[in-house]
CSV table of N, CA and C in Angstrom, one decimal:
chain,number,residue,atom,x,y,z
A,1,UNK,N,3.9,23.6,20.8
A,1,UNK,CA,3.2,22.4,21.3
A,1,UNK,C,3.5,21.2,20.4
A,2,UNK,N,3.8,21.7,19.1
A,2,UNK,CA,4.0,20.4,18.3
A,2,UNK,C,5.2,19.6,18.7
A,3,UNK,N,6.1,20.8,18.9
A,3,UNK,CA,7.6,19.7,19.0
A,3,UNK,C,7.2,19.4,20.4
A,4,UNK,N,6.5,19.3,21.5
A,4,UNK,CA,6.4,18.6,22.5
A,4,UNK,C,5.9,17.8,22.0
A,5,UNK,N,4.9,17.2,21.3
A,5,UNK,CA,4.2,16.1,20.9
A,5,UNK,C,5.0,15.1,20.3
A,6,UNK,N,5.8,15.9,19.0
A,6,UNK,CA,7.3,15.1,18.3
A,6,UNK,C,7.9,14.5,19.9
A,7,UNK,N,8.4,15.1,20.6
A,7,UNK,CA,9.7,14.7,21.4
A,7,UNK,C,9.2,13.7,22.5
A,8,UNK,N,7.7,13.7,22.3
A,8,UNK,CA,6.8,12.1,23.4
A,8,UNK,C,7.1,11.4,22.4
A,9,UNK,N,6.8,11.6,21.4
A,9,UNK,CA,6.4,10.4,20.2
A,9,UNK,C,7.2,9.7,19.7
A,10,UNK,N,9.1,10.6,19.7
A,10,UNK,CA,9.9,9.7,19.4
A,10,UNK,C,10.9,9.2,20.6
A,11,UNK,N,10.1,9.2,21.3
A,11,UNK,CA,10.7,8.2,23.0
A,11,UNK,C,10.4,7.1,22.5
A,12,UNK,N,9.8,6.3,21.8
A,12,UNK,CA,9.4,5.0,21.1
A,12,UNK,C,9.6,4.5,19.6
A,13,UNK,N,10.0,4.0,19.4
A,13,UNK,CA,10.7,3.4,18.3
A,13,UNK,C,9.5,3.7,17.1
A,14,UNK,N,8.0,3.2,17.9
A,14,UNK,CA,7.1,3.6,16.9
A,14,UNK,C,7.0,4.9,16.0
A,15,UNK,N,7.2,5.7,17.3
A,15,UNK,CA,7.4,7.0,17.0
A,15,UNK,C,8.2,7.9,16.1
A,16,UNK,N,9.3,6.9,16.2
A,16,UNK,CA,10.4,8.1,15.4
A,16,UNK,C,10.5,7.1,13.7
A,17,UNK,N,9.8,6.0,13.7
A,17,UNK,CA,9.5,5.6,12.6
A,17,UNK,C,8.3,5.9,12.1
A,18,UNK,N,7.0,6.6,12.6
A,18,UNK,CA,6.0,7.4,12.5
A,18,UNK,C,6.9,8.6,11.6
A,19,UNK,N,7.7,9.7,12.3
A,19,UNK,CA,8.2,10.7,12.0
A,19,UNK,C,9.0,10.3,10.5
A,20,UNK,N,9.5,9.5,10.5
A,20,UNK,CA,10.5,8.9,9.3
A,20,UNK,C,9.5,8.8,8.0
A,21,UNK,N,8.7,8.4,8.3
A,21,UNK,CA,7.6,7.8,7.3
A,21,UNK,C,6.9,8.8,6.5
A,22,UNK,N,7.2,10.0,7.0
A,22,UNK,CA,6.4,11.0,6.6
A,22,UNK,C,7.3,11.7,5.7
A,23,UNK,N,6.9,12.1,4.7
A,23,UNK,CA,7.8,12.6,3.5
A,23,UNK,C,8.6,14.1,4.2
A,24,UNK,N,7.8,14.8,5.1
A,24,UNK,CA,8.8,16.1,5.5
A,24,UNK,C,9.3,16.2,6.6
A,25,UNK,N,9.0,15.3,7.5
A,25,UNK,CA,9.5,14.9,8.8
A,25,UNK,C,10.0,15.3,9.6
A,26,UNK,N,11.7,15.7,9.2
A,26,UNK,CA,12.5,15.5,9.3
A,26,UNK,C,12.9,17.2,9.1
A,27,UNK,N,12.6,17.5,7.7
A,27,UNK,CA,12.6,19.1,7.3
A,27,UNK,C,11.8,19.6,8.4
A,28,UNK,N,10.6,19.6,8.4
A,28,UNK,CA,9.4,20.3,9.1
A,28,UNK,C,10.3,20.8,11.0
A,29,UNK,N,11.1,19.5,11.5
A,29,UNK,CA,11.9,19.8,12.5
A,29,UNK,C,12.7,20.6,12.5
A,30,UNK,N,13.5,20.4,11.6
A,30,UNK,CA,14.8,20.9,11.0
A,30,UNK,C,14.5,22.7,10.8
A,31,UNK,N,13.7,23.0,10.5
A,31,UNK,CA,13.1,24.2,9.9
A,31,UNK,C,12.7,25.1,11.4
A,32,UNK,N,12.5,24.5,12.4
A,32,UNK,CA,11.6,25.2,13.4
A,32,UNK,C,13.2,25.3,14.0
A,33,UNK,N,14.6,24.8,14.4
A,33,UNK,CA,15.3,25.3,15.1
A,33,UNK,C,15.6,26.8,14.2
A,34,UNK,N,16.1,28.1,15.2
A,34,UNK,CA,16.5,29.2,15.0
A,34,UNK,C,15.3,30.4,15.1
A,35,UNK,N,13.9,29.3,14.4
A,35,UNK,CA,12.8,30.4,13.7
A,35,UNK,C,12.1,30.6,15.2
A,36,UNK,N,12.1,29.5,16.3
A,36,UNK,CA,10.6,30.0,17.1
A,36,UNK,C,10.9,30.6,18.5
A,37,UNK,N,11.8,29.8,19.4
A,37,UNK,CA,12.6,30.4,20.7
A,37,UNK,C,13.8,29.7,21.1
A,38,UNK,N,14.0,29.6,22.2
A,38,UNK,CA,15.2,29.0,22.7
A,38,UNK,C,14.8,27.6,22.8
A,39,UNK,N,13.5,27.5,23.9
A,39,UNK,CA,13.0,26.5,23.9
A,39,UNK,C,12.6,25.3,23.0
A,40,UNK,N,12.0,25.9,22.0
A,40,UNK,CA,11.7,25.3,20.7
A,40,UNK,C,12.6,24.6,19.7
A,41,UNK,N,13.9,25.0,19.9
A,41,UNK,CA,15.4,25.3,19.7
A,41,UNK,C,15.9,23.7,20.2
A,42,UNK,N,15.3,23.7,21.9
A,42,UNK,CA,15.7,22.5,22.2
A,42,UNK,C,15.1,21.4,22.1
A,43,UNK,N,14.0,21.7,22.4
A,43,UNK,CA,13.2,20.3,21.7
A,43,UNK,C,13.2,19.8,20.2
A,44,UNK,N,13.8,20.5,19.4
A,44,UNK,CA,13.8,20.1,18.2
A,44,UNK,C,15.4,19.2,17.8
A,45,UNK,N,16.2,19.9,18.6
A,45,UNK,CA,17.6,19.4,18.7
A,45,UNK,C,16.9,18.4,19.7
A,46,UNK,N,16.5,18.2,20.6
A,46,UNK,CA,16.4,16.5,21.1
A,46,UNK,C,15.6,15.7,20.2
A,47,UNK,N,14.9,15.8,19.5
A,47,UNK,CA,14.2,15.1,18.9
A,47,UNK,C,15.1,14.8,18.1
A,48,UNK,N,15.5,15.2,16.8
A,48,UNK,CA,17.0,14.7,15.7
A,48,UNK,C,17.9,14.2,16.6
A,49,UNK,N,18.4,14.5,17.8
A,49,UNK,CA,19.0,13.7,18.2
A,49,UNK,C,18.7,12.6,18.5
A,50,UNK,N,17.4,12.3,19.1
A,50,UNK,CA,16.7,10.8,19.3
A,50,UNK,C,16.8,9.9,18.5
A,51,UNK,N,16.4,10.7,17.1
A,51,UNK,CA,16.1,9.8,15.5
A,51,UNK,C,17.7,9.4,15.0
A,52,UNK,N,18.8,10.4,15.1
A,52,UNK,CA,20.1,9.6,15.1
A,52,UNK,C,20.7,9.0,16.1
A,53,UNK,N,20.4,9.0,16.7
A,53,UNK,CA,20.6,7.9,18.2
A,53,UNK,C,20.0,6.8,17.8
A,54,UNK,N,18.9,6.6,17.7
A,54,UNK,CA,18.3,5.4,17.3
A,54,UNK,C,17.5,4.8,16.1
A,55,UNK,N,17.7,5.6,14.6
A,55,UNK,CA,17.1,5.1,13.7
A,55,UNK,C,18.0,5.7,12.8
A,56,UNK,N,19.0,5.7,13.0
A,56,UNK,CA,20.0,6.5,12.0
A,56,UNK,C,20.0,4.9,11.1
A,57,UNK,N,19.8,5.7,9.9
A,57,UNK,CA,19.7,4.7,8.5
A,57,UNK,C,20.8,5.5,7.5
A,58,UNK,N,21.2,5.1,6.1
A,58,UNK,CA,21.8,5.7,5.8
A,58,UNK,C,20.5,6.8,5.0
A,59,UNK,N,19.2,6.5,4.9
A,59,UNK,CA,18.3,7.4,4.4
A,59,UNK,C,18.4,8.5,5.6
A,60,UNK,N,18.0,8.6,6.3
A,60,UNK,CA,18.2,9.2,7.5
A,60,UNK,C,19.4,10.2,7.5
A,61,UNK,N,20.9,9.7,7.3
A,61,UNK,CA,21.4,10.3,7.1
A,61,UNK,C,22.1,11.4,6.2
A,62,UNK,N,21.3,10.7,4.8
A,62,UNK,CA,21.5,11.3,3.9
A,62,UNK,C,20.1,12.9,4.2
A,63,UNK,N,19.3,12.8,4.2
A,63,UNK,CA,18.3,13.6,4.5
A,63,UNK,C,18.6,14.6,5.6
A,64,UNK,N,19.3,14.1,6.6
A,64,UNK,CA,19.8,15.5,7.9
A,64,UNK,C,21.1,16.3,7.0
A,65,UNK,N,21.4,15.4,6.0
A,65,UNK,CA,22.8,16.4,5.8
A,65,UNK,C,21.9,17.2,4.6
């Protein structure tokens, strides 16, 4: 349920700079692909994708790698 909530929240700019803002953000996503289902799998891959699609910084970048 959470990464549904992530993947509304960064449909809006507010949103994925909400997610940015937050010291684990980014990990906390990052962490749930592989561990929970398929599904979980994909909402988490759209959400990082959203955030490099549209708030790719080079902080941002440095932190996904």
């Amino acid at each position: 349920m959470m990464l549904v909530l992530l993947e509304n929240l960064c449909q809006c700019a507010e949103g994925r700079a909400e997610l940015l803002k937050h010291a684990a953000g980014l990990a906390v996503v990052s962490k749930k692909i592989l561990r929970v289902s398929t599904l979980a799998n994909d909402r988490a891959v759209r959400i990082l994708l959203s955030v490099s699609k549209f708030s790719a910084t080079p902080n941002v970048v440095q932190e996904m790698l």
